Coordinates of C-alpha atoms in Angstrom, one line a residue:
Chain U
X240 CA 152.5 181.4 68.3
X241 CA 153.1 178.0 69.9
X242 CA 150.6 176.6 71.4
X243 CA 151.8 174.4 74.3
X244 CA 148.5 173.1 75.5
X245 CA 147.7 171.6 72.2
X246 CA 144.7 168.3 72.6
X247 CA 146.2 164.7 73.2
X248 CA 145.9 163.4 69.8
X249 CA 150.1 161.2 70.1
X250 CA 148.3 158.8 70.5
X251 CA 150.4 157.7 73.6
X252 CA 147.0 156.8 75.2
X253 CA 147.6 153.2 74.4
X254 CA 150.7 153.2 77.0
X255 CA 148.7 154.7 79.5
X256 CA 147.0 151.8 81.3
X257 CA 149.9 149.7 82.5
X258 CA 148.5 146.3 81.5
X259 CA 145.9 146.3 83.9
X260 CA 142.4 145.8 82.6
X261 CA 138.9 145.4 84.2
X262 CA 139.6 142.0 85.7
X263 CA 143.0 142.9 86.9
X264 CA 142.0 145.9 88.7
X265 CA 139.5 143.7 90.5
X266 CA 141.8 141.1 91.7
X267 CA 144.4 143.8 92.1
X268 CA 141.5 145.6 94.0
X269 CA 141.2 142.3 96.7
X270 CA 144.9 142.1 97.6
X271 CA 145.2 145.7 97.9
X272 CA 142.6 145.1 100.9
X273 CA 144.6 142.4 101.9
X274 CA 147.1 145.2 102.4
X275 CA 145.3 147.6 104.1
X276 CA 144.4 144.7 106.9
X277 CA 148.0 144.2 107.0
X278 CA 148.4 148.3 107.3
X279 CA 146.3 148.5 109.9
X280 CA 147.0 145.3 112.1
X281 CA 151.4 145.3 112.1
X282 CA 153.6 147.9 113.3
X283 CA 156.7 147.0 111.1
X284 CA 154.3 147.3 108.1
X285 CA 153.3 150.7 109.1
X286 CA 156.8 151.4 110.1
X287 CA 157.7 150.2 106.3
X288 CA 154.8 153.0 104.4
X289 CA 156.2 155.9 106.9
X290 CA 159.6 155.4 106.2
X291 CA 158.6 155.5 102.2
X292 CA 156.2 158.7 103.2
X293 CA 159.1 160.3 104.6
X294 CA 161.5 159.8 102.3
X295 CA 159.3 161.0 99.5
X296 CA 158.4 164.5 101.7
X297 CA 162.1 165.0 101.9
X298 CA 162.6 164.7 98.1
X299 CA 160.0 167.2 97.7
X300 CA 162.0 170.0 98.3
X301 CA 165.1 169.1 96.1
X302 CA 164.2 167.0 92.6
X303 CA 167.5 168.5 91.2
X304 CA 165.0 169.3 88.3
X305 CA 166.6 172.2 86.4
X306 CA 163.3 173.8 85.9
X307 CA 163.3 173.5 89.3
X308 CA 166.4 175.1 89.9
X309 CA 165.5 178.3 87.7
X310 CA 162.0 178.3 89.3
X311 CA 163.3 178.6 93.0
X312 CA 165.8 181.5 91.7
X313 CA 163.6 182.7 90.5
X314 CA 161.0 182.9 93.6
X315 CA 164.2 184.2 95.7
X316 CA 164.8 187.0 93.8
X317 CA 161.4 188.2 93.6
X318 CA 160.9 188.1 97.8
X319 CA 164.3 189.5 97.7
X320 CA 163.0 192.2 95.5
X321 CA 159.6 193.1 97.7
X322 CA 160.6 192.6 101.2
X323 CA 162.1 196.1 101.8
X324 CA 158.5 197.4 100.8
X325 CA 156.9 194.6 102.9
X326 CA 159.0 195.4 105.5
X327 CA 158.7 199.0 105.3
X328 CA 155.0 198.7 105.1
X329 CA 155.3 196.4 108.7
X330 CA 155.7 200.4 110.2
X331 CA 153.7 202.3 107.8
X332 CA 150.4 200.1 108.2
X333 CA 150.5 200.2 112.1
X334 CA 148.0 202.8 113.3
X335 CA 148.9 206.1 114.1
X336 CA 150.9 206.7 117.4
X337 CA 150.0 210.2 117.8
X338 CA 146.8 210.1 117.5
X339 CA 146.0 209.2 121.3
X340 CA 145.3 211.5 123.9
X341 CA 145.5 209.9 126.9
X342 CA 148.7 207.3 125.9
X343 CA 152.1 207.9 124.9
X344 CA 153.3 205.2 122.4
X345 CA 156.7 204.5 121.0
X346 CA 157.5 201.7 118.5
X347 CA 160.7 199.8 116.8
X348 CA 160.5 197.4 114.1
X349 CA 163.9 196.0 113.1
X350 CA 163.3 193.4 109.9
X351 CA 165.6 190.1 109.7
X352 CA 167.4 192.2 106.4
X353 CA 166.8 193.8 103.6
X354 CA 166.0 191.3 101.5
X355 CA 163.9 189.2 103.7
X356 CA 160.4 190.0 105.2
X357 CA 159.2 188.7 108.8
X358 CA 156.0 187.9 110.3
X359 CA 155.6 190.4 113.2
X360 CA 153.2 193.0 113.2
X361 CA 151.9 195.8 115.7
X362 CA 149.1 197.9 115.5
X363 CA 147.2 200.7 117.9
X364 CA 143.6 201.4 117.7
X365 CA 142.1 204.6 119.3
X366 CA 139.1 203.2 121.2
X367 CA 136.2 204.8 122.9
X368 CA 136.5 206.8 126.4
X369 CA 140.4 207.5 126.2
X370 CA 141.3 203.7 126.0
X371 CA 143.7 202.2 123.5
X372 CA 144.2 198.8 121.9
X373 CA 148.0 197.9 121.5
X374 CA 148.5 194.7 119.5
X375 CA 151.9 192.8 118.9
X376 CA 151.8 189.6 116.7
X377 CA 154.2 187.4 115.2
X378 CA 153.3 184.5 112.7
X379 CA 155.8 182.0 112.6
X380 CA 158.5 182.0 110.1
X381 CA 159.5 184.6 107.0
X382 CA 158.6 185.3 103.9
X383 CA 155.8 186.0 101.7
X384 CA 154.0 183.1 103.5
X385 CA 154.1 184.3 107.2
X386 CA 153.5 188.1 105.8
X387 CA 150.2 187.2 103.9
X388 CA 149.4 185.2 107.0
X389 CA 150.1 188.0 109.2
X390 CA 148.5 190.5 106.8
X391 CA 145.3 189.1 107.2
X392 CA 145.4 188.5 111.2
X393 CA 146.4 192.2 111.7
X394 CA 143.6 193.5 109.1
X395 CA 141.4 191.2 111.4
X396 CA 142.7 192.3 114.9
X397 CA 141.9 196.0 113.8
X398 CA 138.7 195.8 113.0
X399 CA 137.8 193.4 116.0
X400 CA 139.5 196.0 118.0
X401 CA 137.6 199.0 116.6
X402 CA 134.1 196.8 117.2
X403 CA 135.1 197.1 120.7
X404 CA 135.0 193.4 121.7
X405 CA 136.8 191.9 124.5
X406 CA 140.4 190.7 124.4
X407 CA 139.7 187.6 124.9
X408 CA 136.8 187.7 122.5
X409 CA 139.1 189.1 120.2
X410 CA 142.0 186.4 120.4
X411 CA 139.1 183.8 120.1
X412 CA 138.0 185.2 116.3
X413 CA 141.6 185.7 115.3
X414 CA 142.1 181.9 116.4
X415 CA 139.5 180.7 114.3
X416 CA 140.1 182.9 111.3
X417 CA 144.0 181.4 111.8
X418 CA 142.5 177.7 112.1
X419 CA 141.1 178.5 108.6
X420 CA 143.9 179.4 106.7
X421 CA 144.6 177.2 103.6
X422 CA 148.5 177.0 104.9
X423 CA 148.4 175.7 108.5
X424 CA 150.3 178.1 110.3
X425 CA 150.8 179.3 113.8
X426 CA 150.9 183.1 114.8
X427 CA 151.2 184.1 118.9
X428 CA 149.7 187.7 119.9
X429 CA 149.3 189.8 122.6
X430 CA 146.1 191.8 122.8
X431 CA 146.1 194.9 125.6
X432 CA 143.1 197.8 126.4
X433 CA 145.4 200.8 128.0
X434 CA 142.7 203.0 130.0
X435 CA 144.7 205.9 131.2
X436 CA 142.0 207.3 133.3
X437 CA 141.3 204.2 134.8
X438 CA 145.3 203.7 135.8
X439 CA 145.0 200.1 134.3
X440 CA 145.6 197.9 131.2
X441 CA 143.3 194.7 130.3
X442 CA 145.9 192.2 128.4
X443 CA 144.8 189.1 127.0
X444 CA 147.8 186.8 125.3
X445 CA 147.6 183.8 122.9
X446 CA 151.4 181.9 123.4
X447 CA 153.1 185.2 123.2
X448 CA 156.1 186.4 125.9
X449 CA 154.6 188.5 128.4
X450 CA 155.0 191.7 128.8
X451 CA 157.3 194.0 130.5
X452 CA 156.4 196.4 133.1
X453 CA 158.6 199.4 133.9
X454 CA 157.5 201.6 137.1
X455 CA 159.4 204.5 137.7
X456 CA 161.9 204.4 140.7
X457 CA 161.8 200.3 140.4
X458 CA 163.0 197.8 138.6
X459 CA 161.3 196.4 135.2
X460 CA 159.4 193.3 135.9
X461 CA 158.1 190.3 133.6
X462 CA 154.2 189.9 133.9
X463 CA 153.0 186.5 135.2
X464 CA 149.7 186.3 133.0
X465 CA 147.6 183.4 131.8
X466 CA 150.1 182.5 128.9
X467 CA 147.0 181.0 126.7
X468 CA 147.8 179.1 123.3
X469 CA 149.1 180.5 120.0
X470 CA 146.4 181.3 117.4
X471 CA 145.3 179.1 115.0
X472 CA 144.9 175.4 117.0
X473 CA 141.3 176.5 118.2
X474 CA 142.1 175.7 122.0
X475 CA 139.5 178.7 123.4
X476 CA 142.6 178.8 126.1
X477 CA 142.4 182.7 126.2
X478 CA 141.9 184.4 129.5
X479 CA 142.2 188.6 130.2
X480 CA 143.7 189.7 133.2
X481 CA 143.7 193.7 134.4
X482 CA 146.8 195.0 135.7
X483 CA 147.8 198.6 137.8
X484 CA 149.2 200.7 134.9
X485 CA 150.2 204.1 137.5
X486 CA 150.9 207.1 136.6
X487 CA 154.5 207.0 135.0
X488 CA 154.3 203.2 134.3
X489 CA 156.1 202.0 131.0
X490 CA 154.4 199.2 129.4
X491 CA 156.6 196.8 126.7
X492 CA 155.1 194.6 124.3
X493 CA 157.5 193.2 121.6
X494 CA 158.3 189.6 119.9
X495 CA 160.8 186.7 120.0
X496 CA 163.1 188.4 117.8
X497 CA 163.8 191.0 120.8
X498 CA 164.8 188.3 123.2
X499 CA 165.8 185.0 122.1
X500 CA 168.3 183.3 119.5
X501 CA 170.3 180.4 119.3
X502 CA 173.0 182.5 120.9
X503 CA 171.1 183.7 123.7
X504 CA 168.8 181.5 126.1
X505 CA 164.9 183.2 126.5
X506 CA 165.8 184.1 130.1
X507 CA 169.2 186.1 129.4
X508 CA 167.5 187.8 126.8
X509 CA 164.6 188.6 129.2
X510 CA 167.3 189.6 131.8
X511 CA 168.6 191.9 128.8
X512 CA 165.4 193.3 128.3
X513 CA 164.5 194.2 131.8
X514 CA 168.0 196.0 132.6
X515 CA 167.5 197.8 129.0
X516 CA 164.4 199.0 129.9
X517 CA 164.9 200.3 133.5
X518 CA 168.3 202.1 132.4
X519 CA 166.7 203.7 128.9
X520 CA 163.8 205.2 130.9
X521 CA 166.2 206.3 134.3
X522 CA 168.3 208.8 131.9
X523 CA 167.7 212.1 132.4
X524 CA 165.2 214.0 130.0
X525 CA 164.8 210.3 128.1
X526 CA 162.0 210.2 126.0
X527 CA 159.9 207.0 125.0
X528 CA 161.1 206.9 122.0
X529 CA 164.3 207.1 122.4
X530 CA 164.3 204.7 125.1
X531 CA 162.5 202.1 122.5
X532 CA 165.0 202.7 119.7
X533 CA 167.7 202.5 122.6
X534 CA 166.6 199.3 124.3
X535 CA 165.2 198.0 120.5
X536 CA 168.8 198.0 119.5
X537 CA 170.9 197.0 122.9
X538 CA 168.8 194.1 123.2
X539 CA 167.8 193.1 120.0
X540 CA 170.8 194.0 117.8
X541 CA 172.1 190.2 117.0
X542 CA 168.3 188.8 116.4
X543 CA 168.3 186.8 113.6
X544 CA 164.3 187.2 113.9
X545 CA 162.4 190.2 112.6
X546 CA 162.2 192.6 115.9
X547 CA 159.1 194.9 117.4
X548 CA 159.2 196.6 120.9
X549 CA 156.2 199.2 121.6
X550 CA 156.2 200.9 124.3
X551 CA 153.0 202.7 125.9
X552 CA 152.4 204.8 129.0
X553 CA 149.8 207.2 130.1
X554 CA 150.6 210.2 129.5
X555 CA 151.3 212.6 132.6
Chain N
X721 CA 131.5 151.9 110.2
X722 CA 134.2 153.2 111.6
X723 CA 136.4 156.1 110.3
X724 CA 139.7 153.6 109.7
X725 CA 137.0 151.3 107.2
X726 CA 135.8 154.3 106.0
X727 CA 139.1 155.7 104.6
X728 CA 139.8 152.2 103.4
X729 CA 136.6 151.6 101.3
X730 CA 138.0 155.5 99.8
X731 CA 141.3 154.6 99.4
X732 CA 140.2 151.4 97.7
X733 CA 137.8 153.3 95.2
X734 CA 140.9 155.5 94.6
X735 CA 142.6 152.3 94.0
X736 CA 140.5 151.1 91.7
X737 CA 140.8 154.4 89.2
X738 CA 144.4 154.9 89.5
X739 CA 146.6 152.0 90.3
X740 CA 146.8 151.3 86.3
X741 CA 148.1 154.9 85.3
X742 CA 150.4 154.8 88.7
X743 CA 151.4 151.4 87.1
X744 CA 151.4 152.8 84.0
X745 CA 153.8 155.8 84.8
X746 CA 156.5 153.9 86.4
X747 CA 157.1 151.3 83.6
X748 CA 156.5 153.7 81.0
X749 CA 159.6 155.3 82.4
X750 CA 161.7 152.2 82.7
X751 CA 160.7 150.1 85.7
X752 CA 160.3 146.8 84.8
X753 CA 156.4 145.3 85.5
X754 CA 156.8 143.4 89.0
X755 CA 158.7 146.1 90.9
X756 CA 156.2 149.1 89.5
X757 CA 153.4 146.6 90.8
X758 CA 154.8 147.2 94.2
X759 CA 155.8 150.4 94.1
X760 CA 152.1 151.0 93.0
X761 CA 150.8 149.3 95.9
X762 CA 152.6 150.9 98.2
X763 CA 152.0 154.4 96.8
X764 CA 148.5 154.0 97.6
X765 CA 149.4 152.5 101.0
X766 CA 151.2 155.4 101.9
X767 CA 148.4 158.0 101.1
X768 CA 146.1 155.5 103.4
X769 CA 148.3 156.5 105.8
X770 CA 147.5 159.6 106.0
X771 CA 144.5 159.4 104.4
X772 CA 142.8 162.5 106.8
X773 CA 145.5 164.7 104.8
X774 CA 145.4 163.5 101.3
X775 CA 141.6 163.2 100.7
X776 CA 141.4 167.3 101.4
X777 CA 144.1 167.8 99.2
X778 CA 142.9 169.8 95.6
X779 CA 144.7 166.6 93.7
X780 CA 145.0 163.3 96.0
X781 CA 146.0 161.7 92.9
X782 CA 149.5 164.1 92.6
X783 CA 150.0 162.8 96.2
X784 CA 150.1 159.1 95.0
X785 CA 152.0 159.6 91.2
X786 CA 154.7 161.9 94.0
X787 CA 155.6 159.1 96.4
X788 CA 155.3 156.6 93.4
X789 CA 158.0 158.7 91.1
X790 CA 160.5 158.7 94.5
X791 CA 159.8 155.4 95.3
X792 CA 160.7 154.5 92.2
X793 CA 164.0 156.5 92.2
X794 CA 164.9 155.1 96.0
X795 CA 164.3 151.9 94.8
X796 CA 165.5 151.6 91.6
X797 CA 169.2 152.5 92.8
X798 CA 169.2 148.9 94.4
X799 CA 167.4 147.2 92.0
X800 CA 168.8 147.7 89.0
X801 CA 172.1 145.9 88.9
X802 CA 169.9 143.0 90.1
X803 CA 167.3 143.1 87.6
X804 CA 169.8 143.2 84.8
X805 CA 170.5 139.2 85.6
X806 CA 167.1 138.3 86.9
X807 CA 164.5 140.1 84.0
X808 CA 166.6 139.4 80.8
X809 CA 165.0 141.6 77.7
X810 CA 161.3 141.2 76.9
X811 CA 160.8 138.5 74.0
X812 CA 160.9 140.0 70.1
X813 CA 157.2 140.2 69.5
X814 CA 155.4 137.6 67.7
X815 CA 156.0 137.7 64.0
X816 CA 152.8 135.4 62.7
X817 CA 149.9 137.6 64.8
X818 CA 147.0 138.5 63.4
X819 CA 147.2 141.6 61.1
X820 CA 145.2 143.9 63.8
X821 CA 146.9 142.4 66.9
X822 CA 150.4 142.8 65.2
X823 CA 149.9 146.7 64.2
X824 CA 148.8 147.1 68.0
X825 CA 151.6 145.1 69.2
X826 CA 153.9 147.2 67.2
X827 CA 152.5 150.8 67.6
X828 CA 153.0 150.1 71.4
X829 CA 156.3 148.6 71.2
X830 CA 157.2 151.4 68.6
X831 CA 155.7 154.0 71.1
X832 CA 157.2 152.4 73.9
X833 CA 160.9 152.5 72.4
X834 CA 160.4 156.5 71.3
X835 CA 159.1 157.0 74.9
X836 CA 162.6 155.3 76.1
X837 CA 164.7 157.0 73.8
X838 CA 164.0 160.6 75.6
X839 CA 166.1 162.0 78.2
X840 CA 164.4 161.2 81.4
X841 CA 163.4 164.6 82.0
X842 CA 161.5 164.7 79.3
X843 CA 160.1 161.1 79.5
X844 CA 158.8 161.8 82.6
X845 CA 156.3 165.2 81.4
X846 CA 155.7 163.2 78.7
X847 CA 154.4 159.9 80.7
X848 CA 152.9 162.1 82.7
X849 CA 151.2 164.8 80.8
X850 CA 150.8 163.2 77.5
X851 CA 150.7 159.3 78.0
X852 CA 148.2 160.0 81.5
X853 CA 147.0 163.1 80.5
X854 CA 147.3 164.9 83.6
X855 CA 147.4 168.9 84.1
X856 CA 149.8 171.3 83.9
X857 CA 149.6 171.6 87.5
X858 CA 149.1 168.0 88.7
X859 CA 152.1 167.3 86.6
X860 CA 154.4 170.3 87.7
X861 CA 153.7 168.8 91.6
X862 CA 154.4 165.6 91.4
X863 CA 157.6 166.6 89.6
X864 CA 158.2 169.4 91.8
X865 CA 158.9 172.2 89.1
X866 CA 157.1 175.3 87.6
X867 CA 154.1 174.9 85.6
X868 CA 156.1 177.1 82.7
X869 CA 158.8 174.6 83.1
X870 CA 156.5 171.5 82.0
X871 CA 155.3 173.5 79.4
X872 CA 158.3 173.4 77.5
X873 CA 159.2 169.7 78.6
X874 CA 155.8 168.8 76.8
X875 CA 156.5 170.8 74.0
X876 CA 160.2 169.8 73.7
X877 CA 159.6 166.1 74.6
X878 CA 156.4 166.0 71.7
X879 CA 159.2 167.5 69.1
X880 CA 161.3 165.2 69.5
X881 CA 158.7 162.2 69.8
X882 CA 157.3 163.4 66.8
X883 CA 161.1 162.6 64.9
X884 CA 161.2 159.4 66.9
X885 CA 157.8 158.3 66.0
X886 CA 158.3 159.0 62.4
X887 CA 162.1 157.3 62.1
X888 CA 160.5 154.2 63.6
X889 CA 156.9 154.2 61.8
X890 CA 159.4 154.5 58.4
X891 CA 161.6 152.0 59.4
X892 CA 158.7 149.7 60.8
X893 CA 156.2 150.5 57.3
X894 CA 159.5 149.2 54.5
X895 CA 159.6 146.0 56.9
X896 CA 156.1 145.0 56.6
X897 CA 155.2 146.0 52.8
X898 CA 157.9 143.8 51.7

C-alpha cells in the first residue's frame, strides 16, 4: 500500500521561506502599506491589480493541467451519466396532479437533453378548503449545481406551502434560504393559491415571466403583476395580487425555456405562447393535457433551456 | 476605523505570514528573486481588492498562491528573454565558509537544483505541497486539478527527488572528503 500522504520529513523545508526572515518581513510589511495607500488613492493602480485579478479568474478554468484534463472528463461523464434520472425525477417529485378535487392540472417538463439536467422545477400542494398551491421555479443555469440548488428551494417551497403561509410570505423564506446558499445563485419562482370555489387565484412572483391566462371564448392574455425580484438577493420586493380565475379559465405557469432563446426575442415567444394556448384549448373535445403537451412542444420545441408549462383550471 | 483600514490592517497580518512562502513558491519554481518580490506583492494586492470575498473564503491563502502562480506564468512570457541578459547565473557558492554554513549552503543549493531538475508539473506539487506544506486541497485549487491528481504528482515528484537528491548528495559527499 502506498501511502501518499506520508509526513514532510525531504527536508525541503529549508527552501520554503524565500529569503525573507524576521526583519525582512517587517520592512517588507511597511512598503506593502505603502502599497495599499497607493491601492486605495490611484485609479490606474487599481486599474493595474484588476486587470492581474482578472486575468488570473480566467486561467482558472483552463490550467491545461493534464490532471485537469482527466478530472473534468471525468466530472462530464458522470452528469452525463445521472441527468436522465435527475431529469426524470424533475416529473416524478412534483406532487400529485390528481389528487385535487376542485382543480384540474396538466404539466410538461421537456429537459435541455439526455445527458444534461436543468434547473426548473414545479410542484402542487393540496391545501386546505379546496385551494391549491402551484409552484414553477427555475434556478439559473444546468447541471448538478442549479439541480442541488433547485432541490433544496422546491423541498423548501413544499413544506412552506403545506404550513399554509402567504405567497408572499412564502417567496420571502425561499429568498433568504437562497441568500444562504454556499454557491451564490439566482433562482426566479412563481407562487399561486388556485381557490376554485372562490373563482380566484392569489399569485405572488419573484423575477419570473408572468403568467398566462386563457378564458374560454377570448383570447389568452399575459398577466401584468408586480414582477418582484428573483430569489436569493434578499430585496423583500415580493407583493401578491388576486385575480378572477371563472369558471372555464385556463391558467399557464411555465419557465424561460418555453419562451425565449437566442433565436427567438421574449415577446415572439410570448406571442407563440398565447396563440398556442388559445388554439390547443379551442379544439373540440381537447383536454388539458393534451393541450399542455400540444402547446409544450409548438412553442417550446427549439428551447435550448430545460422547459415546464402547467396548466390549472377549476374544474367544471 | 473604517472598513477600507480595517481590511488593510487584515490584509497586512496576512502579509506578514505569507508573503515568504508566496515568495518562496515562485522562485522555487524558477522566477528569479526581484520579479517574485513583485509578483508577491501584487498577489496580496489583488486579494485586498477584493478583500470582502477572500477573507470568507475556506483558504484565503489558495486565493493569493492562485493569482501568484498566473501572475507568474503571464509575466514570465515577457520577462524571460530579458532576464537572460540582465540576471546572469547566481555566483558558485563560496568555497572557504565555515564547515556548518557550507553544508547549509550546499544542501539548499543541492535541493534547489533537484527541485529544478523536475518537470514543471511536478515542481510545482512539490513546491507547493512539500517545500510549503500545504493540503491536498489548498494545493489541488491553486493548481486547479483533482485532489487524486496531486496525490500522484507528490508521490511521483518525491520518487524522483529521492534519485535526484541521492545522485547529487554522492556526487557532492566524494568532493568534500577528498
Amino acid at each position: 500500500m502506498i501511502a501518499y500522504d506520508e509526513p514532510r520529513t525531504s527536508g525541503l523545508a529549508m527552501l520554503g521561506d524565500g529569503g525573507v526572515d524576521a526583519a525582512e518581513v517587517e520592512r517588507r510589511a511597511a512598503r506593502f502599506r505603502d502599497a495599499l495607500r497607493q491601492l486605495r488613492d490611484d485609479p490606474a493602480e487599481r486599474a493595474r491589480i484588476d486587470a492581474i485579478v482578472r486575468s488570473a479568474e480566467r486561467a482558472r478554468h483552463n490550467t491545461g493541467m493534464p490532471g485537469e484534463a482527466a478530472y473534468r472528463d471525468w466530472r462530464a461523464s458522470a452528469i452525463k451519466a445521472t441527468a436522465p434520472a435527475l431529469n426524470r425525477g424533475q416529473l416524478a417529485l412534483a406532487g400529485h396532479a390528481d389528487v385535487l378535487a376542485g382543480t384540474e392540472v396538466a404539466r410538461c417538463y421537456l429537459p435541455v437533453s439526455a445527458s444534461v439536467a436543468g434547473g426548473d422545477w414545479h410542484d402542487i400542494v393540496p391545501l386546505s378548503g379546496g385551494r391549491a398551491a402551484l409552484i414553477v421555479g427555475d434556478a439559473m443555469g444546468h447541471g448538478p449545481e442549479a439541480v442541488a440548488a433547485m432541490a433544496q428551494l422546491r423541498a423548501a417551497a413544499h413544506v412552506l406551502a403545506g404550513l399554509e403561509l402567504a405567497p408572499e410570505e412564502v417567496l420571502r423564506r425561499l429568498d433568504q434560504l437562497a441568500a444562504g446558499f454556499a454557491m451564490p445563485r439566482f433562482a426566479t419562482c412563481i407562487y399561486s393559491v388556485i381557490d376554485p370555489a372562490g373563482g380566484s387565484c392569489l399569485i405572488a412572483q419573484a423575477g419570473h415571466l408572468p403568467p398566462v391566462l386563457a378564458v374560454p371564448g377570448g383570447t389568452a392574455r399575459v398577466l401584468d403583476l408586480p414582477p418582484g425580484l428573483p430569489l436569493g438577493i434578499e430585496a423583500e420586493s415580493f407583493e401578491a395580487t388576486r385575480i378572477s380565475l371563472p369558471p372555464g379559465a385556463t391558467l399557464a405557469l411555465y419557465t424561460d425555456g418555453l419562451v425565449e432563446s437566442r433565436a427567438r426575442p421574449l415577446d415572439d415567444g410570448l406571442a407563440a405562447l398565447r396563440d398556442a394556448l388559445s388554439s390547443a384549448l379551442a379544439e373540440p373535445g381537447a383536454t388539458l393535457e393534451g393541450a399542455c403537451e400540444t402547446v409544450t412542444r409548438a412553442v417550446g420545441q427549439h428551447s435550448e433551456d430545460d422547459v415546464t408549462l402547467v396548466l390549472a383550471r377549476a374544474r367544471p | 476605523m473604517s472598513v477600507d483600514d480595517e481590511y488593510d490592517d487584515e490584509v497586512t497580518v496576512f502579509y506578514r505570514r505569507y508573503v515568504g512562502r508566496v515568495q518562496a513558491f515562485l522562485i522555487n519554481m524558477g522566477t528569479d528573486r526581484g520579479l517574485a518580490e513583485e509578483i508577491a506583492d501584487d498577489a496580496f494586492l489583488a486579494a485586498r481588492r477584493y478583500w470582502a470575498h477572500v477573507r470568507s473564503l475556506d483558504r484565503p491563502e489558495a486565493y493569493i498562491f492562485k493569482v501568484a502562480r498566473n501572475e507568474r506564468s503571464r509575466r514570465q512570457k515577457n520577462y524571460a528573454s530579458r532576464a537572460r541578459d540582465l540576471h546572469p547565473a547566481p555566483p558558485e557558492p563560496p568555497q572557504s565558509a565555515a564547515v556548518d554554513l557550507a553544508h547549509g549552503v550546499a544542501d539548499r543549493i543541492v535541493q534547489q537544483e533537484a527541485l529544478r531538475q523536475l518537470p514543471p508539473s511536478l515542481r510545482e506539487v512539490i513546491a507547493l505541497r512539500v517545500v510549503e506544506d500545504l493540503a491536498v486541497d489548498t494545493t489541488a485549487e491553486i493548481m486547479g486539478i483533482s485532489p487524486g491528481a496531486v496525490k500522484r504528482y507528490t508521490f511521483e515528484g518525491r520518487q524522483r527527488l529521492r534519485v535526484l537528491l541521492s545522485d547529487f548528495r554522492d556526487t557532492a559527499g566524494e568532493g568534500m572528503d577528498r
